[in-house]
C-alpha cells in the first residue's frame, strides 16, 4: 500500500485506488489499505461509500484515530452531524493531538449553532495543529468540512 499512499498524496487517485485494491486482495486484514480506500471514496465526494471502508478499517483497528476522524468528516458531509460529533470525540479520545479533528468538531458545533463549543474546539485546533501537523488527514478533509452540512 505504500506505493498507493504515495500516489494518493500526489493526487493520482486512480493509480492509488488500484494499489489499495491490490493490497486488500493480497491481505484483507490490511488496515491501511482499507483506510485509504475510504480516503479514496471521500476524495471522490462519495461520502456514503467511504463510510463502510472506514468501518472496515476500524474493525481491523478500533484505535485508528484517523479513521474515526475521517468517518466523522464523511458523516458531517452527509448531514449526520450528531454521529459526526461522536466519531470525532472518539478520534480525540484516542489521539488528543489530532488537530484536524478539533477543526471538524468546531464545524459540527457551528452546524448545531453552538458557538461556545465551536470556539473551544477551534482554540484547541489552533494549538494542536501547530504542535502536530498530521498528513494522514488531507487538506481536502478540511475543505469539504468547511462546506455547510446539508440541512444546516
Tab-separated table of N, CA and C in Angstrom:
chain	number	residue	atom	x	y	z
A	1	UNK	N	0.799	-1.190	0.000
A	1	UNK	CA	0.000	0.000	0.000
A	1	UNK	C	0.848	1.263	0.000
A	2	UNK	N	2.145	1.190	0.301
A	2	UNK	CA	2.966	2.402	0.380
A	2	UNK	C	3.040	3.125	-0.963
A	3	UNK	N	3.091	2.364	-2.042
A	3	UNK	CA	3.062	2.995	-3.367
A	3	UNK	C	1.723	3.698	-3.549
A	4	UNK	N	0.655	3.044	-3.135
A	4	UNK	CA	-0.671	3.643	-3.229
A	4	UNK	C	-0.769	4.918	-2.412
A	5	UNK	N	-0.192	4.897	-1.220
A	5	UNK	CA	-0.208	6.090	-0.376
A	5	UNK	C	0.538	7.238	-1.043
A	6	UNK	N	1.689	6.936	-1.630
A	6	UNK	CA	2.459	7.963	-2.333
A	6	UNK	C	1.663	8.523	-3.504
A	7	UNK	N	1.057	7.648	-4.294
A	7	UNK	CA	0.249	8.099	-5.430
A	7	UNK	C	-0.928	8.942	-4.950
A	8	UNK	N	-1.539	8.524	-3.849
A	8	UNK	CA	-2.668	9.254	-3.287
A	8	UNK	C	-2.256	10.677	-2.922
A	9	UNK	N	-1.134	10.796	-2.232
A	9	UNK	CA	-0.646	12.118	-1.807
A	9	UNK	C	-0.248	12.982	-2.996
A	10	UNK	N	0.126	12.343	-4.097
A	10	UNK	CA	0.487	13.082	-5.311
A	10	UNK	C	-0.730	13.436	-6.153
A	11	UNK	N	-1.903	12.947	-5.737
A	11	UNK	CA	-3.126	13.259	-6.463
A	11	UNK	C	-3.473	12.270	-7.562
A	12	UNK	N	-2.712	11.192	-7.668
A	12	UNK	CA	-3.023	10.158	-8.660
A	12	UNK	C	-4.014	9.188	-8.031
A	13	UNK	N	-5.274	9.613	-7.953
A	13	UNK	CA	-6.281	8.813	-7.263
A	13	UNK	C	-6.587	7.495	-7.963
A	14	UNK	N	-6.676	7.459	-9.300
A	14	UNK	CA	-6.905	6.146	-9.942
A	14	UNK	C	-5.756	5.163	-9.694
A	15	UNK	N	-4.521	5.651	-9.775
A	15	UNK	CA	-3.372	4.785	-9.513
A	15	UNK	C	-3.346	4.311	-8.075
A	16	UNK	N	-3.676	5.227	-7.166
A	16	UNK	CA	-3.715	4.869	-5.748
A	16	UNK	C	-4.796	3.827	-5.498
A	17	UNK	N	-5.954	4.021	-6.102
A	17	UNK	CA	-7.066	3.077	-5.905
A	17	UNK	C	-6.657	1.674	-6.337
A	18	UNK	N	-5.975	1.570	-7.472
A	18	UNK	CA	-5.541	0.259	-7.963
A	18	UNK	C	-4.588	-0.401	-6.953
A	19	UNK	N	-3.679	0.375	-6.395
A	19	UNK	CA	-2.739	-0.172	-5.409
A	19	UNK	C	-3.455	-0.623	-4.144
A	20	UNK	N	-4.405	0.168	-3.671
A	20	UNK	CA	-5.125	-0.197	-2.448
A	20	UNK	C	-5.986	-1.429	-2.669
A	21	UNK	N	-6.619	-1.504	-3.839
A	21	UNK	CA	-7.413	-2.701	-4.154
A	21	UNK	C	-6.526	-3.944	-4.169
A	22	UNK	N	-5.357	-3.819	-4.777
A	22	UNK	CA	-4.429	-4.951	-4.835
A	22	UNK	C	-3.964	-5.355	-3.436
A	23	UNK	N	-3.656	-4.354	-2.610
A	23	UNK	CA	-3.218	-4.647	-1.241
A	23	UNK	C	-4.312	-5.378	-0.466
A	24	UNK	N	-5.560	-4.982	-0.659
A	24	UNK	CA	-6.672	-5.651	0.041
A	24	UNK	C	-6.866	-7.073	-0.468
A	25	UNK	N	-6.613	-7.289	-1.764
A	25	UNK	CA	-6.731	-8.645	-2.298
A	25	UNK	C	-5.637	-9.543	-1.743
A	26	UNK	N	-4.454	-9.000	-1.567
A	26	UNK	CA	-3.344	-9.779	-1.029
A	26	UNK	C	-3.524	-10.066	0.461
A	27	UNK	N	-4.074	-9.097	1.181
A	27	UNK	CA	-4.274	-9.266	2.624
A	27	UNK	C	-5.494	-8.463	3.033
A	28	UNK	N	-6.609	-9.137	3.190
A	28	UNK	CA	-7.860	-8.464	3.530
A	28	UNK	C	-7.772	-7.761	4.876
A	29	UNK	N	-6.793	-8.130	5.686
A	29	UNK	CA	-6.624	-7.517	7.003
A	29	UNK	C	-5.733	-6.283	6.966
A	30	UNK	N	-5.410	-5.785	5.795
A	30	UNK	CA	-4.539	-4.615	5.661
A	30	UNK	C	-5.327	-3.359	6.036
A	31	UNK	N	-5.151	-2.915	7.272
A	31	UNK	CA	-5.916	-1.775	7.779
A	31	UNK	C	-5.607	-0.495	7.007
A	32	UNK	N	-4.367	-0.314	6.602
A	32	UNK	CA	-4.008	0.896	5.865
A	32	UNK	C	-4.686	0.938	4.498
A	33	UNK	N	-4.734	-0.190	3.836
A	33	UNK	CA	-5.411	-0.234	2.542
A	33	UNK	C	-6.894	0.060	2.717
A	34	UNK	N	-7.512	-0.508	3.746
A	34	UNK	CA	-8.932	-0.246	3.999
A	34	UNK	C	-9.155	1.240	4.272
A	35	UNK	N	-8.294	1.825	5.097
A	35	UNK	CA	-8.412	3.247	5.416
A	35	UNK	C	-8.275	4.096	4.156
A	36	UNK	N	-7.245	3.822	3.362
A	36	UNK	CA	-7.026	4.650	2.175
A	36	UNK	C	-8.078	4.420	1.089
A	37	UNK	N	-8.705	3.261	1.064
A	37	UNK	CA	-9.842	3.090	0.155
A	37	UNK	C	-10.989	4.002	0.598
A	38	UNK	N	-11.167	4.145	1.892
A	38	UNK	CA	-12.142	5.105	2.397
A	38	UNK	C	-11.764	6.525	2.035
A	39	UNK	N	-10.491	6.831	2.164
A	39	UNK	CA	-9.999	8.153	1.771
A	39	UNK	C	-10.260	8.406	0.286
A	40	UNK	N	-10.028	7.366	-0.528
A	40	UNK	CA	-10.248	7.496	-1.969
A	40	UNK	C	-11.711	7.837	-2.240
A	41	UNK	N	-12.619	7.099	-1.607
A	41	UNK	CA	-14.049	7.368	-1.790
A	41	UNK	C	-14.377	8.786	-1.325
A	42	UNK	N	-13.810	9.184	-0.203
A	42	UNK	CA	-14.045	10.519	0.342
A	42	UNK	C	-13.576	11.586	-0.650
A	43	UNK	N	-12.382	11.403	-1.195
A	43	UNK	CA	-11.839	12.373	-2.151
A	43	UNK	C	-12.712	12.510	-3.396
A	44	UNK	N	-13.389	11.447	-3.742
A	44	UNK	CA	-14.267	11.463	-4.916
A	44	UNK	C	-15.631	12.079	-4.586
A	45	UNK	N	-15.822	12.467	-3.324
A	45	UNK	CA	-17.098	13.015	-2.905
A	45	UNK	C	-18.147	11.956	-2.652
A	46	UNK	N	-17.699	10.731	-2.540
A	46	UNK	CA	-18.604	9.595	-2.324
A	46	UNK	C	-18.604	9.254	-0.833
A	47	UNK	N	-19.215	10.141	-0.059
A	47	UNK	CA	-19.155	10.046	1.398
A	47	UNK	C	-19.870	8.805	1.929
A	48	UNK	N	-21.011	8.483	1.366
A	48	UNK	CA	-21.739	7.290	1.816
A	48	UNK	C	-20.927	6.028	1.536
A	49	UNK	N	-20.211	6.002	0.410
A	49	UNK	CA	-19.387	4.843	0.067
A	49	UNK	C	-18.122	4.782	0.931
A	50	UNK	N	-17.680	5.933	1.421
A	50	UNK	CA	-16.487	5.962	2.282
A	50	UNK	C	-16.767	5.346	3.651
A	51	UNK	N	-17.988	5.498	4.135
A	51	UNK	CA	-18.306	5.033	5.494
A	51	UNK	C	-18.025	3.547	5.711
A	52	UNK	N	-18.442	2.641	4.803
A	52	UNK	CA	-18.133	1.226	5.051
A	52	UNK	C	-16.632	0.929	5.007
A	53	UNK	N	-15.897	1.695	4.214
A	53	UNK	CA	-14.437	1.495	4.163
A	53	UNK	C	-13.799	1.877	5.488
A	54	UNK	N	-14.240	3.019	6.038
A	54	UNK	CA	-13.714	3.415	7.349
A	54	UNK	C	-14.148	2.420	8.415
A	55	UNK	N	-15.361	1.892	8.295
A	55	UNK	CA	-15.828	0.871	9.248
A	55	UNK	C	-14.953	-0.370	9.170
A	56	UNK	N	-14.557	-0.767	7.952
A	56	UNK	CA	-13.656	-1.920	7.803
A	56	UNK	C	-12.328	-1.646	8.492
A	57	UNK	N	-11.784	-0.448	8.279
A	57	UNK	CA	-10.510	-0.105	8.911
A	57	UNK	C	-10.652	-0.134	10.430
A	58	UNK	N	-11.774	0.366	10.933
A	58	UNK	CA	-11.982	0.394	12.383
A	58	UNK	C	-12.254	-0.988	12.952
A	59	UNK	N	-12.817	-1.854	12.143
A	59	UNK	CA	-12.998	-3.235	12.602
A	59	UNK	C	-11.635	-3.903	12.762
A	60	UNK	N	-10.717	-3.582	11.866
A	60	UNK	CA	-9.368	-4.141	11.931
A	60	UNK	C	-8.534	-3.492	13.029
A	61	UNK	N	-8.749	-2.199	13.249
A	61	UNK	CA	-8.006	-1.473	14.284
A	61	UNK	C	-8.920	-0.409	14.887
A	62	UNK	N	-9.638	-0.757	15.950
A	62	UNK	CA	-10.572	0.196	16.568
A	62	UNK	C	-9.901	1.433	17.149
A	63	UNK	N	-8.580	1.389	17.290
A	63	UNK	CA	-7.844	2.520	17.856
A	63	UNK	C	-7.251	3.446	16.811
A	64	UNK	N	-7.654	3.299	15.566
A	64	UNK	CA	-7.135	4.144	14.486
A	64	UNK	C	-7.887	5.478	14.498
A	65	UNK	N	-7.318	6.432	15.204
A	65	UNK	CA	-7.978	7.728	15.402
A	65	UNK	C	-8.297	8.418	14.076
A	66	UNK	N	-7.392	8.314	13.119
A	66	UNK	CA	-7.616	8.968	11.832
A	66	UNK	C	-8.853	8.424	11.130
A	67	UNK	N	-9.122	7.130	11.277
A	67	UNK	CA	-10.311	6.545	10.650
A	67	UNK	C	-11.579	7.057	11.334
A	68	UNK	N	-11.534	7.220	12.650
A	68	UNK	CA	-12.678	7.803	13.360
A	68	UNK	C	-12.899	9.242	12.879
A	69	UNK	N	-11.803	9.992	12.737
A	69	UNK	CA	-11.917	11.390	12.304
A	69	UNK	C	-12.465	11.486	10.877
A	70	UNK	N	-11.966	10.652	9.993
A	70	UNK	CA	-12.451	10.692	8.610
A	70	UNK	C	-13.895	10.219	8.530
A	71	UNK	N	-14.246	9.268	9.353
A	71	UNK	CA	-15.643	8.836	9.424
A	71	UNK	C	-16.503	10.024	9.845
A	72	UNK	N	-16.020	10.787	10.821
A	72	UNK	CA	-16.731	11.987	11.256
A	72	UNK	C	-16.880	13.003	10.134
A	73	UNK	N	-15.828	13.179	9.351
A	73	UNK	CA	-15.900	14.119	8.231
A	73	UNK	C	-16.930	13.666	7.201
A	74	UNK	N	-16.954	12.369	6.912
A	74	UNK	CA	-17.921	11.833	5.946
A	74	UNK	C	-19.345	11.967	6.486
A	75	UNK	N	-19.529	11.664	7.759
A	75	UNK	CA	-20.859	11.801	8.364
A	75	UNK	C	-21.337	13.247	8.310
A	76	UNK	N	-20.432	14.171	8.597
A	76	UNK	CA	-20.815	15.591	8.534
A	76	UNK	C	-21.199	15.976	7.117
A	77	UNK	N	-20.422	15.524	6.147
A	77	UNK	CA	-20.717	15.841	4.750
A	77	UNK	C	-22.084	15.304	4.332
A	78	UNK	N	-22.522	14.244	4.997
A	78	UNK	CA	-23.837	13.664	4.715
A	78	UNK	C	-24.949	14.297	5.550
A	79	UNK	N	-24.584	15.271	6.386
A	79	UNK	CA	-25.575	15.937	7.215
A	79	UNK	C	-25.905	15.206	8.492
A	80	UNK	N	-25.122	14.214	8.826
A	80	UNK	CA	-25.349	13.412	10.031
A	80	UNK	C	-24.454	13.937	11.163
A	81	UNK	N	-24.712	15.176	11.556
A	81	UNK	CA	-23.843	15.910	12.462
A	81	UNK	C	-23.735	15.273	13.850
A	82	UNK	N	-24.827	14.846	14.489
A	82	UNK	CA	-24.639	14.219	15.812
A	82	UNK	C	-23.725	12.990	15.762
A	83	UNK	N	-23.862	12.164	14.728
A	83	UNK	CA	-22.981	10.998	14.590
A	83	UNK	C	-21.542	11.436	14.314
A	84	UNK	N	-21.403	12.515	13.549
A	84	UNK	CA	-20.064	13.039	13.251
A	84	UNK	C	-19.379	13.487	14.539
A	85	UNK	N	-20.120	14.166	15.396
A	85	UNK	CA	-19.548	14.632	16.665
A	85	UNK	C	-19.073	13.446	17.496
A	86	UNK	N	-19.876	12.406	17.549
A	86	UNK	CA	-19.490	11.207	18.311
A	86	UNK	C	-18.211	10.593	17.751
A	87	UNK	N	-18.124	10.484	16.430
A	87	UNK	CA	-16.926	9.910	15.793
A	87	UNK	C	-15.698	10.775	16.068
A	88	UNK	N	-15.858	12.075	15.983
A	88	UNK	CA	-14.733	12.983	16.220
A	88	UNK	C	-14.299	12.955	17.685
A	89	UNK	N	-15.254	12.869	18.588
A	89	UNK	CA	-14.897	12.766	20.001
A	89	UNK	C	-14.123	11.482	20.285
A	90	UNK	N	-14.495	10.394	19.595
A	90	UNK	CA	-13.750	9.142	19.764
A	90	UNK	C	-12.335	9.287	19.212
A	91	UNK	N	-12.208	9.935	18.072
A	91	UNK	CA	-10.875	10.176	17.499
A	91	UNK	C	-10.010	10.948	18.491
A	92	UNK	N	-10.593	11.961	19.112
A	92	UNK	CA	-9.843	12.797	20.054
A	92	UNK	C	-9.575	12.079	21.371
A	93	UNK	N	-10.455	11.186	21.766
A	93	UNK	CA	-10.183	10.373	22.957
A	93	UNK	C	-8.952	9.503	22.718
A	94	UNK	N	-8.869	8.944	21.507
A	94	UNK	CA	-7.755	8.062	21.172
A	94	UNK	C	-6.464	8.830	20.913
A	95	UNK	N	-6.609	10.001	20.322
A	95	UNK	CA	-5.416	10.788	19.969
A	95	UNK	C	-5.714	12.265	20.189
A	96	UNK	N	-5.524	12.742	21.400
A	96	UNK	CA	-5.865	14.127	21.734
A	96	UNK	C	-5.096	15.178	20.943
A	97	UNK	N	-4.046	14.790	20.266
A	97	UNK	CA	-3.250	15.751	19.498
A	97	UNK	C	-3.728	15.899	18.054
A	98	UNK	N	-4.809	15.261	17.691
A	98	UNK	CA	-5.289	15.261	16.309
A	98	UNK	C	-6.022	16.576	16.015
A	99	UNK	N	-5.243	17.579	15.658
A	99	UNK	CA	-5.782	18.921	15.468
A	99	UNK	C	-6.894	19.018	14.453
A	100	UNK	N	-6.791	18.275	13.362
A	100	UNK	CA	-7.813	18.340	12.326
A	100	UNK	C	-9.175	17.913	12.861
A	101	UNK	N	-9.183	16.976	13.794
A	101	UNK	CA	-10.448	16.525	14.373
A	101	UNK	C	-11.093	17.644	15.187
A	102	UNK	N	-10.273	18.472	15.848
A	102	UNK	CA	-10.830	19.612	16.571
A	102	UNK	C	-11.461	20.608	15.597
A	103	UNK	N	-10.813	20.825	14.462
A	103	UNK	CA	-11.378	21.725	13.453
A	103	UNK	C	-12.727	21.210	12.974
A	104	UNK	N	-12.772	19.934	12.651
A	104	UNK	CA	-14.032	19.340	12.200
A	104	UNK	C	-15.089	19.393	13.302
A	105	UNK	N	-14.683	19.163	14.531
A	105	UNK	CA	-15.608	19.230	15.651
A	105	UNK	C	-16.171	20.646	15.788
A	106	UNK	N	-15.315	21.635	15.617
A	106	UNK	CA	-15.778	23.019	15.658
A	106	UNK	C	-16.813	23.296	14.576
A	107	UNK	N	-16.576	22.796	13.393
A	107	UNK	CA	-17.533	22.980	12.305
A	107	UNK	C	-18.863	22.294	12.618
A	108	UNK	N	-18.781	21.111	13.217
A	108	UNK	CA	-20.012	20.416	13.614
A	108	UNK	C	-20.784	21.232	14.652
A	109	UNK	N	-20.063	21.806	15.599
A	109	UNK	CA	-20.733	22.627	16.610
A	109	UNK	C	-21.361	23.868	15.974
A	110	UNK	N	-20.683	24.428	14.972
A	110	UNK	CA	-21.289	25.540	14.234
A	110	UNK	C	-22.579	25.096	13.561
A	111	UNK	N	-22.543	23.918	12.956
A	111	UNK	CA	-23.747	23.386	12.310
A	111	UNK	C	-24.913	23.318	13.288
A	112	UNK	N	-24.594	23.051	14.535
A	112	UNK	CA	-25.630	22.930	15.578
A	112	UNK	C	-25.871	24.265	16.287
A	113	UNK	N	-25.232	25.321	15.779
A	113	UNK	CA	-25.399	26.684	16.309
A	113	UNK	C	-24.954	26.782	17.765
A	114	UNK	N	-23.900	26.052	18.098
A	114	UNK	CA	-23.329	26.084	19.438
A	114	UNK	C	-21.984	26.808	19.355
A	115	UNK	N	-22.054	28.132	19.428
A	115	UNK	CA	-20.863	28.960	19.237
A	115	UNK	C	-19.818	28.732	20.322
A	116	UNK	N	-20.261	28.530	21.549
A	116	UNK	CA	-19.312	28.344	22.652
A	116	UNK	C	-18.472	27.082	22.422
A	117	UNK	N	-19.130	25.973	22.085
A	117	UNK	CA	-18.398	24.722	21.832
A	117	UNK	C	-17.536	24.840	20.586
A	118	UNK	N	-18.019	25.552	19.578
A	118	UNK	CA	-17.242	25.726	18.347
A	118	UNK	C	-15.954	26.497	18.629
A	119	UNK	N	-16.055	27.585	19.356
A	119	UNK	CA	-14.865	28.385	19.672
A	119	UNK	C	-13.870	27.561	20.487
A	120	UNK	N	-14.367	26.806	21.441
A	120	UNK	CA	-13.471	25.966	22.257
A	120	UNK	C	-12.741	24.954	21.375
A	121	UNK	N	-13.456	24.343	20.442
A	121	UNK	CA	-12.828	23.363	19.547
A	121	UNK	C	-11.801	24.039	18.647
A	122	UNK	N	-12.113	25.225	18.128
A	122	UNK	CA	-11.162	25.930	17.256
A	122	UNK	C	-9.913	26.359	18.014
A	123	UNK	N	-10.085	26.766	19.266
A	123	UNK	CA	-8.907	27.123	20.072
A	123	UNK	C	-7.996	25.912	20.249
A	124	UNK	N	-8.616	24.782	20.519
A	124	UNK	CA	-7.837	23.556	20.686
A	124	UNK	C	-7.183	23.173	19.363
A	125	UNK	N	-7.907	23.340	18.267
A	125	UNK	CA	-7.355	23.014	16.941
A	125	UNK	C	-6.121	23.851	16.650
A	126	UNK	N	-6.187	25.131	16.970
A	126	UNK	CA	-5.056	26.030	16.713
A	126	UNK	C	-3.816	25.540	17.436
A	127	UNK	N	-3.982	25.143	18.682
A	127	UNK	CA	-2.861	24.627	19.461
A	127	UNK	C	-2.360	23.309	18.890
A	128	UNK	N	-3.277	22.398	18.612
A	128	UNK	CA	-2.896	21.057	18.172
A	128	UNK	C	-2.303	21.059	16.774
A	129	UNK	N	-2.858	21.847	15.863
A	129	UNK	CA	-2.316	21.877	14.502
A	129	UNK	C	-0.900	22.433	14.492
A	130	UNK	N	-0.632	23.363	15.379
A	130	UNK	CA	0.720	23.902	15.479
A	130	UNK	C	1.679	22.836	16.001
A	131	UNK	N	1.206	22.029	16.957
A	131	UNK	CA	2.058	21.033	17.603
A	131	UNK	C	2.172	19.724	16.821
A	132	UNK	N	1.155	19.375	16.048
A	132	UNK	CA	1.116	18.045	15.446
A	132	UNK	C	0.461	18.058	14.065
A	133	UNK	N	1.137	18.618	13.069
A	133	UNK	CA	0.544	18.558	11.739
A	133	UNK	C	0.515	17.105	11.271
A	134	UNK	N	-0.636	16.617	10.898
A	134	UNK	CA	-0.803	15.209	10.550
A	134	UNK	C	-1.159	15.079	9.076
A	135	UNK	N	-0.254	14.539	8.251
A	135	UNK	CA	-0.542	14.424	6.823
A	135	UNK	C	-1.566	13.342	6.489
A	136	UNK	N	-1.911	12.474	7.448
A	136	UNK	CA	-2.853	11.393	7.136
A	136	UNK	C	-4.249	11.922	6.835
A	137	UNK	N	-4.614	13.055	7.435
A	137	UNK	CA	-5.895	13.657	7.109
A	137	UNK	C	-5.587	14.815	6.179
A	138	UNK	N	-5.978	14.660	4.958
A	138	UNK	CA	-5.571	15.561	3.902
A	138	UNK	C	-6.328	16.880	3.923
A	139	UNK	N	-5.760	17.853	3.231
A	139	UNK	CA	-6.361	19.171	3.139
A	139	UNK	C	-7.801	19.089	2.652
A	140	UNK	N	-8.095	18.162	1.769
A	140	UNK	CA	-9.458	18.046	1.243
A	140	UNK	C	-10.471	17.807	2.347
A	141	UNK	N	-10.063	17.168	3.410
A	141	UNK	CA	-10.971	16.936	4.538
A	141	UNK	C	-11.464	18.272	5.080
A	142	UNK	N	-10.532	19.176	5.297
A	142	UNK	CA	-10.895	20.468	5.848
A	142	UNK	C	-11.675	21.274	4.818
A	143	UNK	N	-11.326	21.144	3.542
A	143	UNK	CA	-12.077	21.851	2.505
A	143	UNK	C	-13.513	21.368	2.455
A	144	UNK	N	-13.701	20.060	2.490
A	144	UNK	CA	-15.053	19.507	2.497
A	144	UNK	C	-15.745	19.875	3.800
A	145	UNK	N	-15.017	19.776	4.884
A	145	UNK	CA	-15.600	20.070	6.185
A	145	UNK	C	-16.017	21.537	6.279
A	146	UNK	N	-15.342	22.396	5.546
A	146	UNK	CA	-15.668	23.808	5.572
A	146	UNK	C	-16.967	24.161	4.888
A	147	UNK	N	-17.494	23.243	4.085
A	147	UNK	CA	-18.789	23.462	3.458
A	147	UNK	C	-19.871	23.252	4.502
A	148	UNK	N	-20.928	24.034	4.448
A	148	UNK	CA	-22.017	23.796	5.400
A	148	UNK	C	-22.581	22.390	5.236
A	149	UNK	N	-22.921	21.784	6.345
A	149	UNK	CA	-23.536	20.445	6.290
A	149	UNK	C	-24.916	20.575	5.673
A	150	UNK	N	-25.344	19.596	4.909
A	150	UNK	CA	-26.684	19.650	4.327
A	150	UNK	C	-27.735	19.828	5.418
A	151	UNK	N	-28.642	20.755	5.176
A	151	UNK	CA	-29.733	20.978	6.112
A	151	UNK	C	-29.375	21.848	7.296
A	152	UNK	N	-28.146	22.422	7.295
A	152	UNK	CA	-27.792	23.255	8.457
A	152	UNK	C	-28.073	24.719	8.169
